[in-house]
Every structure is written in C-alpha cells, then in structure tokens.
PDB file of N, CA and C in Angstrom:
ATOM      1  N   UNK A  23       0.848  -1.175   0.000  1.00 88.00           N
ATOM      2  CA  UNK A  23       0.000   0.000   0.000  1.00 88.00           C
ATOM      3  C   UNK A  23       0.893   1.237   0.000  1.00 88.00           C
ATOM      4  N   UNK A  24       0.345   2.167  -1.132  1.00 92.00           N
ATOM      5  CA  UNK A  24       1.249   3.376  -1.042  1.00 92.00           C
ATOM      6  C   UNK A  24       0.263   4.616  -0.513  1.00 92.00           C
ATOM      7  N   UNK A  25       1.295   4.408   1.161  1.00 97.00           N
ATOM      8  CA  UNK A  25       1.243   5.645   1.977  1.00 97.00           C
ATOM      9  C   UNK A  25       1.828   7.038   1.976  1.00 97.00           C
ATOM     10  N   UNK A  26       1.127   7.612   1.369  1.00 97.00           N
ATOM     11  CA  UNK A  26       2.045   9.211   1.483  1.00 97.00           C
ATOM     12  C   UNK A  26       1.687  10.153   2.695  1.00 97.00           C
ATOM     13  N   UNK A  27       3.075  10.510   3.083  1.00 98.00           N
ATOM     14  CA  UNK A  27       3.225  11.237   4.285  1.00 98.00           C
ATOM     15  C   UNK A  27       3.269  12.907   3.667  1.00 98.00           C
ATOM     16  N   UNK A  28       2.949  13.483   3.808  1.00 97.00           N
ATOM     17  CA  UNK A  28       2.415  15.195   4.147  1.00 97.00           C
ATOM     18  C   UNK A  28       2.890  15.971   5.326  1.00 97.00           C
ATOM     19  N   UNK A  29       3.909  16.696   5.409  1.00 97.00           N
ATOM     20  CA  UNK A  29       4.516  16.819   6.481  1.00 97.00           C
ATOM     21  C   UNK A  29       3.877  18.468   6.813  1.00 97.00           C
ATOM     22  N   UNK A  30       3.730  18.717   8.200  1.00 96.00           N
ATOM     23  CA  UNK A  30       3.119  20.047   8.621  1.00 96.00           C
ATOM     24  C   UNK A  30       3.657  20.450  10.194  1.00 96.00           C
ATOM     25  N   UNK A  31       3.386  21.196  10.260  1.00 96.00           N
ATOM     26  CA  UNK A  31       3.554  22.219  11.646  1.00 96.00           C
ATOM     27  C   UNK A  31       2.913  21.461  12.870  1.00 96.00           C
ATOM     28  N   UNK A  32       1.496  21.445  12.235  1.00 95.00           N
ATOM     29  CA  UNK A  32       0.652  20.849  13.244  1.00 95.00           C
ATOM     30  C   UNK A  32       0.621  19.330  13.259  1.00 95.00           C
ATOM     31  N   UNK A  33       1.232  18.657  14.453  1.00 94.00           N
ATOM     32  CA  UNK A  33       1.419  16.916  14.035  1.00 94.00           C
ATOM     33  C   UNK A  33       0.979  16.535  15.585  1.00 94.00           C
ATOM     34  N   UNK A  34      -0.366  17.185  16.402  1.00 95.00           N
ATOM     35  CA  UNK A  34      -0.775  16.620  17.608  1.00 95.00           C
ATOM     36  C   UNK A  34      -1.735  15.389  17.031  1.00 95.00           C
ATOM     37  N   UNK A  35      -1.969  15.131  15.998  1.00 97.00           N
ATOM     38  CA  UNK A  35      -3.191  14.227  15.496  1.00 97.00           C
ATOM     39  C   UNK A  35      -2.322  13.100  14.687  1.00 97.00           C
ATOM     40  N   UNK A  36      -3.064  11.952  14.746  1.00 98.00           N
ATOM     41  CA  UNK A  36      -2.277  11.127  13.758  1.00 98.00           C
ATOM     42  C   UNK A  36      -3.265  11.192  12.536  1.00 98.00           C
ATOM     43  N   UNK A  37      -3.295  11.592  11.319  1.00 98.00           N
ATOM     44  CA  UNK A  37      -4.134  12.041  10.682  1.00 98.00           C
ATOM     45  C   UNK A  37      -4.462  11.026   9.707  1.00 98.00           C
ATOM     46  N   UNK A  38      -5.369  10.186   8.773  1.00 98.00           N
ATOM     47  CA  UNK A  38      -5.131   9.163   7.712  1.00 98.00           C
ATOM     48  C   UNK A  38      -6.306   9.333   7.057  1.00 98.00           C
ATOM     49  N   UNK A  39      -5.921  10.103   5.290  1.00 98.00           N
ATOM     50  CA  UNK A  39      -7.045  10.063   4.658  1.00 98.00           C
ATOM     51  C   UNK A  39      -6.807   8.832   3.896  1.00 98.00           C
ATOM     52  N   UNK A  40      -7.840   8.332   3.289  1.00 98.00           N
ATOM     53  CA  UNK A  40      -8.189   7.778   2.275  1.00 98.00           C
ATOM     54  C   UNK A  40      -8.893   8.621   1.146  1.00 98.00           C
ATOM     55  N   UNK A  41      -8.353   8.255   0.353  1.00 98.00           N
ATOM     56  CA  UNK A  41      -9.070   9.066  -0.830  1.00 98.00           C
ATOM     57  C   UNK A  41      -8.942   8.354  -2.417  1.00 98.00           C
ATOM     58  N   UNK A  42      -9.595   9.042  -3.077  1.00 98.00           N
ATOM     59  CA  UNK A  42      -9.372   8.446  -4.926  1.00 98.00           C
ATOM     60  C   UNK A  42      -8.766   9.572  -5.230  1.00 98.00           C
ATOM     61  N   UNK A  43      -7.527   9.517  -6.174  1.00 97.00           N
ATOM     62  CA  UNK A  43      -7.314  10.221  -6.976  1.00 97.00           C
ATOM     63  C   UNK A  43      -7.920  11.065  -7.888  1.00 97.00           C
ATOM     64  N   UNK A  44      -8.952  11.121  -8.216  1.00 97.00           N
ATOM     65  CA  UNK A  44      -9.804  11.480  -9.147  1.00 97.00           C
ATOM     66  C   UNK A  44     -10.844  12.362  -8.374  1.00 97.00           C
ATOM     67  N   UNK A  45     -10.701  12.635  -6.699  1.00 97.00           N
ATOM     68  CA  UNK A  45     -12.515  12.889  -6.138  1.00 97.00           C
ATOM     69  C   UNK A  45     -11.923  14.730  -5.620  1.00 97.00           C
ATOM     70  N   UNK A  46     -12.908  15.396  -6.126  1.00 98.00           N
ATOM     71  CA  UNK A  46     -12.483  16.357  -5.972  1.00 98.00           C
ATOM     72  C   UNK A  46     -12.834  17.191  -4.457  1.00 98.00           C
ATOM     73  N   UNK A  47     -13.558  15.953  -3.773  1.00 98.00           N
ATOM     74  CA  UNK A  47     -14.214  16.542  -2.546  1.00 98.00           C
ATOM     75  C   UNK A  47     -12.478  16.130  -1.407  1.00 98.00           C
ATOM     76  N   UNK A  48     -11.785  14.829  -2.052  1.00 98.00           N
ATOM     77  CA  UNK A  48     -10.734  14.558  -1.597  1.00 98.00           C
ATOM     78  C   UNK A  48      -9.719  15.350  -1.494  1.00 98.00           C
ATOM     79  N   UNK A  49      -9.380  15.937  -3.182  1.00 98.00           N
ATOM     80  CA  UNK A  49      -8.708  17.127  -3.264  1.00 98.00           C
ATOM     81  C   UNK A  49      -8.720  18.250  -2.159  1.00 98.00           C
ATOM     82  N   UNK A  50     -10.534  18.440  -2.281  1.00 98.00           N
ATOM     83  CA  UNK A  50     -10.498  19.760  -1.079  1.00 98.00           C
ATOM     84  C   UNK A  50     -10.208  19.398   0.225  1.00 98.00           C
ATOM     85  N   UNK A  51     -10.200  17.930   0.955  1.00 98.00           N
ATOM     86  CA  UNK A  51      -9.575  17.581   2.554  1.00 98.00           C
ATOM     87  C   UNK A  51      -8.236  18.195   2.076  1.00 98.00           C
ATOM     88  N   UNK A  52      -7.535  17.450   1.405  1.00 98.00           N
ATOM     89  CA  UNK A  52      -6.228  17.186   1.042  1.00 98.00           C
ATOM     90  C   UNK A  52      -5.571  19.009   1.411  1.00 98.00           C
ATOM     91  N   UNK A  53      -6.450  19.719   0.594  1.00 98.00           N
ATOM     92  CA  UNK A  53      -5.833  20.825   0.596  1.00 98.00           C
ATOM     93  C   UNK A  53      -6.152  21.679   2.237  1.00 98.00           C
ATOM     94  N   UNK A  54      -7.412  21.255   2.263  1.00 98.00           N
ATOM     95  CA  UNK A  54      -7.681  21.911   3.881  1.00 98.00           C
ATOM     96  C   UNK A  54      -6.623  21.897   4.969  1.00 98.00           C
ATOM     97  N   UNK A  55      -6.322  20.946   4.652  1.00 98.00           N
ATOM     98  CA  UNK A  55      -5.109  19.941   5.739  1.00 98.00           C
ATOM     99  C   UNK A  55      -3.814  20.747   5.541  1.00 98.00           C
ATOM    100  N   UNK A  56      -3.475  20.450   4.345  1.00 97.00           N
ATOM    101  CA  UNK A  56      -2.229  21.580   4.064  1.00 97.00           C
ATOM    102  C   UNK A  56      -2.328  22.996   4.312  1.00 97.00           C
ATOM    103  N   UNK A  57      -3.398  23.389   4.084  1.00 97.00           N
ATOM    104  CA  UNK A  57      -3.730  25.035   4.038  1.00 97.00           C
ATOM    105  C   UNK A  57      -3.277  25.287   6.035  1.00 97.00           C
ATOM    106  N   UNK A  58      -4.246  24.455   6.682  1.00 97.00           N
ATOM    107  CA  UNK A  58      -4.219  24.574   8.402  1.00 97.00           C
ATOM    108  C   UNK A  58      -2.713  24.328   8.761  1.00 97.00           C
ATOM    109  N   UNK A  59      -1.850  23.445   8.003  1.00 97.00           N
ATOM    110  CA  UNK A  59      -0.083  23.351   8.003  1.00 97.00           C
ATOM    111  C   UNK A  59      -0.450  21.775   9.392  1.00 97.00           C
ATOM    112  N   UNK A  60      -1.780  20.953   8.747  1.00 97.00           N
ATOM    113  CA  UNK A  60      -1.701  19.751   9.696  1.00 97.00           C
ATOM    114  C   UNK A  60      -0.614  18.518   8.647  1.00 97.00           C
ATOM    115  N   UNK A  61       0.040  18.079   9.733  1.00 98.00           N
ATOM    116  CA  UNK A  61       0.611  16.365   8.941  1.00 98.00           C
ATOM    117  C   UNK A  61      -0.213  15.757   8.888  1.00 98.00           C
ATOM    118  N   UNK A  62      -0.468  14.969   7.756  1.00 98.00           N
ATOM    119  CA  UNK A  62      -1.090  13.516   7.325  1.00 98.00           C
ATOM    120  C   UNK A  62      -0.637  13.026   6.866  1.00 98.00           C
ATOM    121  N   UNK A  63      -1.173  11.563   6.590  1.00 98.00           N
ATOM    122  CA  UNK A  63      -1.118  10.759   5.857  1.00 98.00           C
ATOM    123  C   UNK A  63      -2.054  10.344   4.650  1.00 98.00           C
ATOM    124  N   UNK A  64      -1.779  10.012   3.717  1.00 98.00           N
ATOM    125  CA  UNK A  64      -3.183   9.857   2.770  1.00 98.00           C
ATOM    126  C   UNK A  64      -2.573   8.019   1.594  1.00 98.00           C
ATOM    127  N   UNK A  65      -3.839   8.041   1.100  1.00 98.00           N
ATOM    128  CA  UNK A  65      -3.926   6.790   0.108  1.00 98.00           C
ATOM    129  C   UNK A  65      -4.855   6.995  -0.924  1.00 98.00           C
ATOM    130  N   UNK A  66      -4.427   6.931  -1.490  1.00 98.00           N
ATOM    131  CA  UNK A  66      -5.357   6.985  -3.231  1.00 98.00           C
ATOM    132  C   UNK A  66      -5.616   5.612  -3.210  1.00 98.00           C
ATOM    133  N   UNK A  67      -6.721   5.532  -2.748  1.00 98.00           N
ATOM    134  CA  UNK A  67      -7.310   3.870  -2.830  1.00 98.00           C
ATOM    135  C   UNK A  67      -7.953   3.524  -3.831  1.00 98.00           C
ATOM    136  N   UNK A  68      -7.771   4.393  -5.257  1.00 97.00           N
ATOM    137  CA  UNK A  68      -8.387   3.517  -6.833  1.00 97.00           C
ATOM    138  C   UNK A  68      -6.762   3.192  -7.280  1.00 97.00           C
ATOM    139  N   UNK A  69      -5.413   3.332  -6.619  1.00 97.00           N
ATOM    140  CA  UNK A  69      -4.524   3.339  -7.472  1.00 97.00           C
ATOM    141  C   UNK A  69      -3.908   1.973  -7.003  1.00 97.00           C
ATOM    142  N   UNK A  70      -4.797   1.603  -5.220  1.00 97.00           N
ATOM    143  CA  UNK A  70      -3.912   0.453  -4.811  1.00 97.00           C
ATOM    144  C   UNK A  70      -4.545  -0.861  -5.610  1.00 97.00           C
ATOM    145  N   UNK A  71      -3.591  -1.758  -4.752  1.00 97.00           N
ATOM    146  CA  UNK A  71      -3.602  -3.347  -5.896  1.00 97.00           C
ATOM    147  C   UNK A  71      -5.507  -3.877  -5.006  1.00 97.00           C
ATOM    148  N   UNK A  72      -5.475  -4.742  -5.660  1.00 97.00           N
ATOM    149  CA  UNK A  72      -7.162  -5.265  -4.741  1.00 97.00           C
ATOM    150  C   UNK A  72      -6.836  -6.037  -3.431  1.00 97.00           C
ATOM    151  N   UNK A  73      -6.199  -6.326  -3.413  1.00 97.00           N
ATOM    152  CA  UNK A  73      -5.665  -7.173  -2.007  1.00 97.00           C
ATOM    153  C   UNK A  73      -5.569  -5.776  -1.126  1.00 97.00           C
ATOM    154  N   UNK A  74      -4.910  -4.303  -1.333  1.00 97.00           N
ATOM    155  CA  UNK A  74      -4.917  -3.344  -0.321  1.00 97.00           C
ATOM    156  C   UNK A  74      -6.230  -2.817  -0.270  1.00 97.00           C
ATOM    157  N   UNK A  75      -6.992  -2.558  -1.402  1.00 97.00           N
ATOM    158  CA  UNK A  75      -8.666  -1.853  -1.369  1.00 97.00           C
ATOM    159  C   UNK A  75      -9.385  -3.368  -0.689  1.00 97.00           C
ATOM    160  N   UNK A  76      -9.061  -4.418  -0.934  1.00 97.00           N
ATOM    161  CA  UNK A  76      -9.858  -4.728   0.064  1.00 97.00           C
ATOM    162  C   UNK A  76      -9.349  -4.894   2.055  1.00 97.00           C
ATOM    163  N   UNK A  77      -8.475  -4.599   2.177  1.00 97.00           N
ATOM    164  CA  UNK A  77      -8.127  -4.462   3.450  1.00 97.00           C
ATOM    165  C   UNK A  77      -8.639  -2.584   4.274  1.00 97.00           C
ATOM    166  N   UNK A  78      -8.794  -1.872   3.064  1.00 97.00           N
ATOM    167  CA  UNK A  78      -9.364  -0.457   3.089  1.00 97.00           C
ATOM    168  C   UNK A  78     -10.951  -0.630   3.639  1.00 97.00           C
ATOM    169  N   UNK A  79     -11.199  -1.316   3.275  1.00 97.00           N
ATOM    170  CA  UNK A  79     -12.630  -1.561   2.853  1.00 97.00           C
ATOM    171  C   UNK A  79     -12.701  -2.272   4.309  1.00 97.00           C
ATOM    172  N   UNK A  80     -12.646  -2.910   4.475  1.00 97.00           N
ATOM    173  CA  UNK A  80     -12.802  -3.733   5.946  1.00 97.00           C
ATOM    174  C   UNK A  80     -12.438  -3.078   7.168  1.00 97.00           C
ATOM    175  N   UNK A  81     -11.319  -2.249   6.932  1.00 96.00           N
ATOM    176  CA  UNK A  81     -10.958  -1.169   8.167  1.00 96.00           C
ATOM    177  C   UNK A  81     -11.920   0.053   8.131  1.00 96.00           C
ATOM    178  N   UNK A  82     -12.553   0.852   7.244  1.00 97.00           N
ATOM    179  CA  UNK A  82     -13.152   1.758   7.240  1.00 97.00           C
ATOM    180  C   UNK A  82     -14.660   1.011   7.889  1.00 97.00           C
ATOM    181  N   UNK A  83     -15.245  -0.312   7.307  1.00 97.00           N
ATOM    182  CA  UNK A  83     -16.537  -0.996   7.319  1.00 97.00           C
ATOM    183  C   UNK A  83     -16.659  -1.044   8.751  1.00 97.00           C
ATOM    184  N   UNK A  84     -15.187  -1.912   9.459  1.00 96.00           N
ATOM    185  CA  UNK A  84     -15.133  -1.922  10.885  1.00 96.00           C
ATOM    186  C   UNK A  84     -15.282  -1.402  11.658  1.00 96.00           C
ATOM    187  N   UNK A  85     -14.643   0.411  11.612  1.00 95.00           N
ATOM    188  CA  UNK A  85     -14.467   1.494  12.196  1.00 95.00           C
ATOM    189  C   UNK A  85     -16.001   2.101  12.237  1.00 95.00           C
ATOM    190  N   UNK A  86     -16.898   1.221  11.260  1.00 94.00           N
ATOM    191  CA  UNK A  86     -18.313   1.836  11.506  1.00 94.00           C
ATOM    192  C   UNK A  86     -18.627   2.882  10.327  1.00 94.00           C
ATOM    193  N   UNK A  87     -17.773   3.001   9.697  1.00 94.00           N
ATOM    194  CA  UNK A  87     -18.026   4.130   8.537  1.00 94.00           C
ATOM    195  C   UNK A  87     -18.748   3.102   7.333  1.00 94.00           C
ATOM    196  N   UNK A  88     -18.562   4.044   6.209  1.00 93.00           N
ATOM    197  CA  UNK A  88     -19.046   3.039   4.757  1.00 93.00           C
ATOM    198  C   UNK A  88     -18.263   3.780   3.727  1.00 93.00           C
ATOM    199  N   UNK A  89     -18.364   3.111   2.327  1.00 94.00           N
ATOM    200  CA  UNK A  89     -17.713   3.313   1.476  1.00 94.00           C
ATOM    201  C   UNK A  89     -17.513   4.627   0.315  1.00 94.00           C
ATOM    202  N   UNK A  90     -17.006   5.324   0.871  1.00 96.00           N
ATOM    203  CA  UNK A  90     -17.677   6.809   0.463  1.00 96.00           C
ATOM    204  C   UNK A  90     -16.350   7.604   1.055  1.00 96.00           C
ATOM    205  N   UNK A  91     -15.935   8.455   0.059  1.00 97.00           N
ATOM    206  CA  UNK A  91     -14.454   8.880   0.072  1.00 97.00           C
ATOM    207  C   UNK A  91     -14.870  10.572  -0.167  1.00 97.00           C
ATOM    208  N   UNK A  92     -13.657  11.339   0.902  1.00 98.00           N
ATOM    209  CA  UNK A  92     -12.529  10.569   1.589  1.00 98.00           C
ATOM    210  C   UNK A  92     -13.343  10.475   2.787  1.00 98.00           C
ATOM    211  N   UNK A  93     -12.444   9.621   3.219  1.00 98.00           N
ATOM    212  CA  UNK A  93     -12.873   8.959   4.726  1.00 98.00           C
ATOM    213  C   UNK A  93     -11.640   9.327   5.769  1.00 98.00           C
ATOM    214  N   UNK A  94     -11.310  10.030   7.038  1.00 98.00           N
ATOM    215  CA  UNK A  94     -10.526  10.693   7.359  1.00 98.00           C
ATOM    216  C   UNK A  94     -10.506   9.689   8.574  1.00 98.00           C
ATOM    217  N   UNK A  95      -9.184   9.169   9.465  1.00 98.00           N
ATOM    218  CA  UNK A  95      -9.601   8.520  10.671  1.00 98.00           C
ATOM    219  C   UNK A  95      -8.250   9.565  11.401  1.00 98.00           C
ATOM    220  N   UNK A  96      -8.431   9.808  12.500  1.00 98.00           N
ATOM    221  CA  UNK A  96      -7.813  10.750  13.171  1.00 98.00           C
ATOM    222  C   UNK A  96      -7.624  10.067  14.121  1.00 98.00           C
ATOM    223  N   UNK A  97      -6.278   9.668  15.233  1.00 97.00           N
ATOM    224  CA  UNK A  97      -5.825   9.097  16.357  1.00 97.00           C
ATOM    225  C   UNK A  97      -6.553   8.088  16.426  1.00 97.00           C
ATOM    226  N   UNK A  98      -6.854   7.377  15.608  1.00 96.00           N
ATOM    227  CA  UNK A  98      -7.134   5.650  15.276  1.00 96.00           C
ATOM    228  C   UNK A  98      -8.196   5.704  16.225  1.00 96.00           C
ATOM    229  N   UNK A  99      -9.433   6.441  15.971  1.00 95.00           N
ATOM    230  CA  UNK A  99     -10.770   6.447  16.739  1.00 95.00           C
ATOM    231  C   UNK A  99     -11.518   7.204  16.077  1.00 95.00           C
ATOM    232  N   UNK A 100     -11.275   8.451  15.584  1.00 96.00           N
ATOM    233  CA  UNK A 100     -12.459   8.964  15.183  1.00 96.00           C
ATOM    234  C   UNK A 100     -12.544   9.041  13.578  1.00 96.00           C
ATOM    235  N   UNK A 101     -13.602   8.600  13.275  1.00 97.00           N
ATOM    236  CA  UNK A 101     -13.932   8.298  11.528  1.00 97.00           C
ATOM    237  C   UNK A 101     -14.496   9.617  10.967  1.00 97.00           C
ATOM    238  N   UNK A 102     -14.072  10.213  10.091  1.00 97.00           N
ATOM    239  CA  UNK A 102     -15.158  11.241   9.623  1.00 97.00           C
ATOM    240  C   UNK A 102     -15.251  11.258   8.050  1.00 97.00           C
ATOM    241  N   UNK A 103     -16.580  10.723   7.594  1.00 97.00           N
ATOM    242  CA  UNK A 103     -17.384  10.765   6.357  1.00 97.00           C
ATOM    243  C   UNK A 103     -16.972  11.921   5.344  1.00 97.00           C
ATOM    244  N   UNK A 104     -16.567  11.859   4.047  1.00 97.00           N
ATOM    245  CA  UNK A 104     -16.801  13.092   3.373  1.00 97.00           C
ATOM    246  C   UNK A 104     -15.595  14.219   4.183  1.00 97.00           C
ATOM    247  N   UNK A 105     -15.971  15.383   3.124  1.00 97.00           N
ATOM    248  CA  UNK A 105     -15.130  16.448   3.405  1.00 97.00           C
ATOM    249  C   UNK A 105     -15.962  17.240   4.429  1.00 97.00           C
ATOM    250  N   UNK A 106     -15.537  17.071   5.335  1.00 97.00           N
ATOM    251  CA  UNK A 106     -16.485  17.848   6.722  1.00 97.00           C
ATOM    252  C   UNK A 106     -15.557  18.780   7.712  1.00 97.00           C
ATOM    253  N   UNK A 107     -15.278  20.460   7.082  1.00 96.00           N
ATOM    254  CA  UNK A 107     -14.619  21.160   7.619  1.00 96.00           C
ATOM    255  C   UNK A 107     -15.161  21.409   9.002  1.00 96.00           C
ATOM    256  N   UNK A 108     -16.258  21.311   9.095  1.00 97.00           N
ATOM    257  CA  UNK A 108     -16.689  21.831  10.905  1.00 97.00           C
ATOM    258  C   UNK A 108     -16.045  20.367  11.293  1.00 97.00           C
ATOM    259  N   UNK A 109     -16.292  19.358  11.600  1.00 97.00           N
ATOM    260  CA  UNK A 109     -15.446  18.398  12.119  1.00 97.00           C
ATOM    261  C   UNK A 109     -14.637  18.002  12.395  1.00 97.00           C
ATOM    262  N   UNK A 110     -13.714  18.595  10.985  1.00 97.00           N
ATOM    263  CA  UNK A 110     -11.946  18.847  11.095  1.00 97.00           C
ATOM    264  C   UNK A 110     -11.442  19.554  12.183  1.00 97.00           C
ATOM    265  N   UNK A 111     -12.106  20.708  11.760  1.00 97.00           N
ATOM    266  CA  UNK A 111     -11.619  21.758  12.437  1.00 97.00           C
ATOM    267  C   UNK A 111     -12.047  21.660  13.902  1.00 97.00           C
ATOM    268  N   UNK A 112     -12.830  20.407  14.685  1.00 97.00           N
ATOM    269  CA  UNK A 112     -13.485  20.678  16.124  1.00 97.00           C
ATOM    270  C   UNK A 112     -12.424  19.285  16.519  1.00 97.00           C
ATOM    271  N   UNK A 113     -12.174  18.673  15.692  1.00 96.00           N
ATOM    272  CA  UNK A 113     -11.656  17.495  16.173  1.00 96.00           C
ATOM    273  C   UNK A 113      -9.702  18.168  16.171  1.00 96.00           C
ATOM    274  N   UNK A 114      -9.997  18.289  15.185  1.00 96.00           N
ATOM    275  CA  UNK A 114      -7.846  18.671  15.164  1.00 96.00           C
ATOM    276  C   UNK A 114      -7.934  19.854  15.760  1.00 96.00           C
ATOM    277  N   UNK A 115      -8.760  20.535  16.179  1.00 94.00           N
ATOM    278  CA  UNK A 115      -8.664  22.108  16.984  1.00 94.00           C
ATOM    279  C   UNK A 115      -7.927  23.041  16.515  1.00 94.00           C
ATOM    280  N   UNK A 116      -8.132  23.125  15.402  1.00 91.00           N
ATOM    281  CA  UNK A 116      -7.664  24.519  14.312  1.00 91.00           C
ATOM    282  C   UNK A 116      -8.513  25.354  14.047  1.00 91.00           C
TER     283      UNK A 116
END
C-alpha cells in the first residue's frame, strides 16, 4: 500500500485520509489539511492493488463508517465521512 506522508507544523493528530485520486471533494480535505499546516497521511485507494482496497474496505466498514471517500480517521478512533470542515476543524482544533 502506497502511503504518502504530508509533512506540517501541526502533528498533535495522527491524521489518515483515504481518498481516490480522481474525487475532488478529496482534493479539497487534502488541501484543507495543508492550508491549516496539519501532517497527514493519505492513500489513493483507486490506485492500490485489490488485495490493499480490500483491506481499506474492511478497516473503514469496521471502524463503523461506509464506502464513500474521503474517509478521514484521526488518532485511530475517530472516523469522519466526506469532506467535513466543521469536524476537522473541532476534532484537530484549528
């Protein structure tokens, strides 16, 4: 699985998007994140092999979320659906 690291100012959160290459609602986390100067991590999960989208798929399913990108998990507990700046911003406290 190719993990890309995003390096920032702000690194109190362990941050992990999932996303498609192609989703432009992804684009806009992607950039939110950078814009606030938070570290993440991210995955373009249409580019991985099927053996990693399906291990994606089972961790997001588990975590209680569903299949619907990006999917953001923050300090390996909290899941958040979609591009949801009030959430970001209440959960990473920016």
């Amino acid at each position: 699985m190719n993990i890309v690291k995003i390096a920032g100012k702000n690194n109190k959160h362990k941050v992990l998007v999932y996303a498609l290459s192609t989703c432009a609602w992804c684009k806009m986390t992607k950039q939110f994140l950078k814009d606030n100067s938070v570290e993440y991590e991210y995955v373009d999960v249409d580019l991985c092999n099927e053996e990693d989208k399906e291990k994606i798929k089972k961790e997001i399913l588990n975590r209680g979320g569903y299949l619907s990108y990006p999917t953001i998990i923050i300090d390996d507990k909290i899941l958040i659906t979609g591009f949801r700046k009030d959430k970001l911003k209440e959960t990473l406290g920016i």
